[in-house]
Amino acid sequence: RKELSKLLKIIAGGQVDIVLIEYRDRIARFGYKYLKEFCRQFNVVIEEVDDRPNKEPQEELVEDMIAIVTSFSARLYGKRGGRVAKKLVQVIESEVAAGENDGNGSNP
């Protein structure tokens, strides 16, 4: 995560005193405690503006599991989609080239 890396460099450089976040899972889905400890080492406070009601641990776990499955599914289908699109482009280009070679635009 590029933006999180930038934020960590800014914190380590002493350029900020407070990091303001809307929800804790927006900055880091996992390892929030480590991030908070990192900030504490540089005298930076993470302020969370969360007006949502507190959830039960089971609810948070289910949401985290759904987020993980969604993320991996998107990556998997995104990779497949790119491969299929590339093949489709190749087939279309070969058909167009075959039509141009034919002279009358129809396939033999």
C-alpha positions as protocol buffer text, in pm:
chain_id: "A"
residue {
  index: 1
  type: ARG
  ca { x: 0 y: 0 z: 0 }
}
residue {
  index: 2
  type: LYS
  ca { x: 174 y: 304 z: -136 }
}
residue {
  index: 3
  type: GLU
  ca { x: -16 y: 566 z: 60 }
}
residue {
  index: 4
  type: LEU
  ca { x: 41 y: 390 z: 392 }
}
residue {
  index: 5
  type: SER
  ca { x: 414 y: 376 z: 318 }
}
residue {
  index: 6
  type: LYS
  ca { x: 411 y: 752 z: 249 }
}
residue {
  index: 7
  type: LEU
  ca { x: 230 y: 812 z: 577 }
}
residue {
  index: 8
  type: LEU
  ca { x: 485 y: 604 z: 770 }
}
residue {
  index: 9
  type: LYS
  ca { x: 772 y: 804 z: 617 }
}
residue {
  index: 10
  type: ILE
  ca { x: 601 y: 1132 z: 711 }
}
residue {
  index: 11
  type: ILE
  ca { x: 551 y: 1008 z: 1068 }
}
residue {
  index: 12
  type: ALA
  ca { x: 913 y: 890 z: 1096 }
}
residue {
  index: 13
  type: GLY
  ca { x: 1029 y: 1225 z: 956 }
}
residue {
  index: 14
  type: GLY
  ca { x: 852 y: 1410 z: 1238 }
}
residue {
  index: 15
  type: GLN
  ca { x: 634 y: 1611 z: 1001 }
}
residue {
  index: 16
  type: VAL
  ca { x: 306 y: 1544 z: 1185 }
}
residue {
  index: 17
  type: ASP
  ca { x: 179 y: 1532 z: 1543 }
}
residue {
  index: 18
  type: ILE
  ca { x: -167 y: 1387 z: 1483 }
}
residue {
  index: 19
  type: VAL
  ca { x: -302 y: 1142 z: 1225 }
}
residue {
  index: 20
  type: LEU
  ca { x: -676 y: 1184 z: 1185 }
}
residue {
  index: 21
  type: ILE
  ca { x: -868 y: 882 z: 1053 }
}
residue {
  index: 22
  type: GLU
  ca { x: -1235 y: 815 z: 1003 }
}
residue {
  index: 23
  type: TYR
  ca { x: -1234 y: 445 z: 1087 }
}
residue {
  index: 24
  type: ARG
  ca { x: -948 y: 232 z: 1211 }
}
residue {
  index: 25
  type: ASP
  ca { x: -998 y: -29 z: 937 }
}
residue {
  index: 26
  type: ARG
  ca { x: -947 y: 240 z: 670 }
}
residue {
  index: 27
  type: ILE
  ca { x: -583 y: 283 z: 765 }
}
residue {
  index: 28
  type: ALA
  ca { x: -505 y: -83 z: 834 }
}
residue {
  index: 29
  type: ARG
  ca { x: -744 y: -375 z: 834 }
}
residue {
  index: 30
  type: PHE
  ca { x: -498 y: -584 z: 1034 }
}
residue {
  index: 31
  type: GLY
  ca { x: -216 y: -480 z: 1263 }
}
residue {
  index: 32
  type: TYR
  ca { x: -370 y: -154 z: 1381 }
}
residue {
  index: 33
  type: LYS
  ca { x: -209 y: -198 z: 1723 }
}
residue {
  index: 34
  type: TYR
  ca { x: 136 y: -219 z: 1562 }
}
residue {
  index: 35
  type: LEU
  ca { x: 69 y: 97 z: 1364 }
}
residue {
  index: 36
  type: LYS
  ca { x: -46 y: 276 z: 1676 }
}
residue {
  index: 37
  type: GLU
  ca { x: 268 y: 165 z: 1860 }
}
residue {
  index: 38
  type: PHE
  ca { x: 484 y: 284 z: 1567 }
}
residue {
  index: 39
  type: CYS
  ca { x: 320 y: 625 z: 1587 }
}
residue {
  index: 40
  type: ARG
  ca { x: 367 y: 639 z: 1963 }
}
residue {
  index: 41
  type: GLN
  ca { x: 743 y: 585 z: 1916 }
}
residue {
  index: 42
  type: PHE
  ca { x: 750 y: 912 z: 1718 }
}
residue {
  index: 43
  type: ASN
  ca { x: 514 y: 1099 z: 1957 }
}
residue {
  index: 44
  type: VAL
  ca { x: 233 y: 1093 z: 1700 }
}
residue {
  index: 45
  type: VAL
  ca { x: -125 y: 1037 z: 1810 }
}
residue {
  index: 46
  type: ILE
  ca { x: -385 y: 859 z: 1596 }
}
residue {
  index: 47
  type: GLU
  ca { x: -725 y: 1023 z: 1641 }
}
residue {
  index: 48
  type: GLU
  ca { x: -1020 y: 814 z: 1531 }
}
residue {
  index: 49
  type: VAL
  ca { x: -1348 y: 983 z: 1437 }
}
residue {
  index: 50
  type: ASP
  ca { x: -1578 y: 684 z: 1454 }
}
residue {
  index: 51
  type: ASP
  ca { x: -1943 y: 746 z: 1531 }
}
residue {
  index: 52
  type: ARG
  ca { x: -2047 y: 390 z: 1453 }
}
residue {
  index: 53
  type: PRO
  ca { x: -2169 y: 176 z: 1744 }
}
residue {
  index: 54
  type: ASN
  ca { x: -1919 y: -75 z: 1878 }
}
residue {
  index: 55
  type: LYS
  ca { x: -1954 y: -418 z: 1723 }
}
residue {
  index: 56
  type: GLU
  ca { x: -1925 y: -757 z: 1879 }
}
residue {
  index: 57
  type: PRO
  ca { x: -1598 y: -940 z: 1807 }
}
residue {
  index: 58
  type: GLN
  ca { x: -1787 y: -1200 z: 1603 }
}
residue {
  index: 59
  type: GLU
  ca { x: -1936 y: -930 z: 1380 }
}
residue {
  index: 60
  type: GLU
  ca { x: -1594 y: -776 z: 1319 }
}
residue {
  index: 61
  type: LEU
  ca { x: -1448 y: -1119 z: 1241 }
}
residue {
  index: 62
  type: VAL
  ca { x: -1722 y: -1194 z: 988 }
}
residue {
  index: 63
  type: GLU
  ca { x: -1670 y: -855 z: 819 }
}
residue {
  index: 64
  type: ASP
  ca { x: -1294 y: -912 z: 806 }
}
residue {
  index: 65
  type: MET
  ca { x: -1339 y: -1258 z: 652 }
}
residue {
  index: 66
  type: ILE
  ca { x: -1577 y: -1120 z: 390 }
}
residue {
  index: 67
  type: ALA
  ca { x: -1330 y: -842 z: 307 }
}
residue {
  index: 68
  type: ILE
  ca { x: -1048 y: -1095 z: 263 }
}
residue {
  index: 69
  type: VAL
  ca { x: -1254 y: -1321 z: 35 }
}
residue {
  index: 70
  type: THR
  ca { x: -1374 y: -1021 z: -166 }
}
residue {
  index: 71
  type: SER
  ca { x: -1020 y: -892 z: -210 }
}
residue {
  index: 72
  type: PHE
  ca { x: -878 y: -1224 z: -325 }
}
residue {
  index: 73
  type: SER
  ca { x: -1176 y: -1291 z: -553 }
}
residue {
  index: 74
  type: ALA
  ca { x: -1133 y: -953 z: -721 }
}
residue {
  index: 75
  type: ARG
  ca { x: -766 y: -1024 z: -779 }
}
residue {
  index: 76
  type: LEU
  ca { x: -835 y: -1372 z: -913 }
}
residue {
  index: 77
  type: TYR
  ca { x: -1111 y: -1265 z: -1151 }
}
residue {
  index: 78
  type: GLY
  ca { x: -917 y: -954 z: -1252 }
}
residue {
  index: 79
  type: LYS
  ca { x: -624 y: -1169 z: -1360 }
}
residue {
  index: 80
  type: ARG
  ca { x: -851 y: -1406 z: -1549 }
}
residue {
  index: 81
  type: GLY
  ca { x: -1035 y: -1120 z: -1711 }
}
residue {
  index: 82
  type: GLY
  ca { x: -713 y: -972 z: -1844 }
}
residue {
  index: 83
  type: ARG
  ca { x: -609 y: -1303 z: -1994 }
}
residue {
  index: 84
  type: VAL
  ca { x: -945 y: -1353 z: -2164 }
}
residue {
  index: 85
  type: ALA
  ca { x: -949 y: -996 z: -2297 }
}
residue {
  index: 86
  type: LYS
  ca { x: -599 y: -1039 z: -2438 }
}
residue {
  index: 87
  type: LYS
  ca { x: -700 y: -1360 z: -2620 }
}
residue {
  index: 88
  type: LEU
  ca { x: -1012 y: -1191 z: -2755 }
}
residue {
  index: 89
  type: VAL
  ca { x: -806 y: -902 z: -2894 }
}
residue {
  index: 90
  type: GLN
  ca { x: -567 y: -1150 z: -3060 }
}
residue {
  index: 91
  type: VAL
  ca { x: -856 y: -1341 z: -3223 }
}
residue {
  index: 92
  type: ILE
  ca { x: -1015 y: -1021 z: -3352 }
}
residue {
  index: 93
  type: GLU
  ca { x: -684 y: -894 z: -3489 }
}
residue {
  index: 94
  type: SER
  ca { x: -617 y: -1226 z: -3665 }
}
residue {
  index: 95
  type: GLU
  ca { x: -968 y: -1222 z: -3817 }
}
residue {
  index: 96
  type: VAL
  ca { x: -920 y: -866 z: -3939 }
}
residue {
  index: 97
  type: ALA
  ca { x: -580 y: -955 z: -4085 }
}
residue {
  index: 98
  type: ALA
  ca { x: -727 y: -1262 z: -4257 }
}
residue {
  index: 99
  type: GLY
  ca { x: -1004 y: -1048 z: -4406 }
}
residue {
  index: 100
  type: GLU
  ca { x: -754 y: -795 z: -4539 }
}
residue {
  index: 101
  type: ASN
  ca { x: -546 y: -1069 z: -4699 }
}
residue {
  index: 102
  type: ASP
  ca { x: -855 y: -1216 z: -4865 }
}
residue {
  index: 103
  type: GLY
  ca { x: -914 y: -893 z: -5056 }
}
residue {
  index: 104
  type: ASN
  ca { x: -1292 y: -894 z: -5043 }
}
residue {
  index: 105
  type: GLY
  ca { x: -1335 y: -887 z: -4665 }
}
residue {
  index: 106
  type: SER
  ca { x: -1474 y: -1241 z: -4637 }
}
residue {
  index: 107
  type: ASN
  ca { x: -1301 y: -1544 z: -4499 }
}
residue {
  index: 108
  type: PRO
  ca { x: -1216 y: -1833 z: -4735 }
}
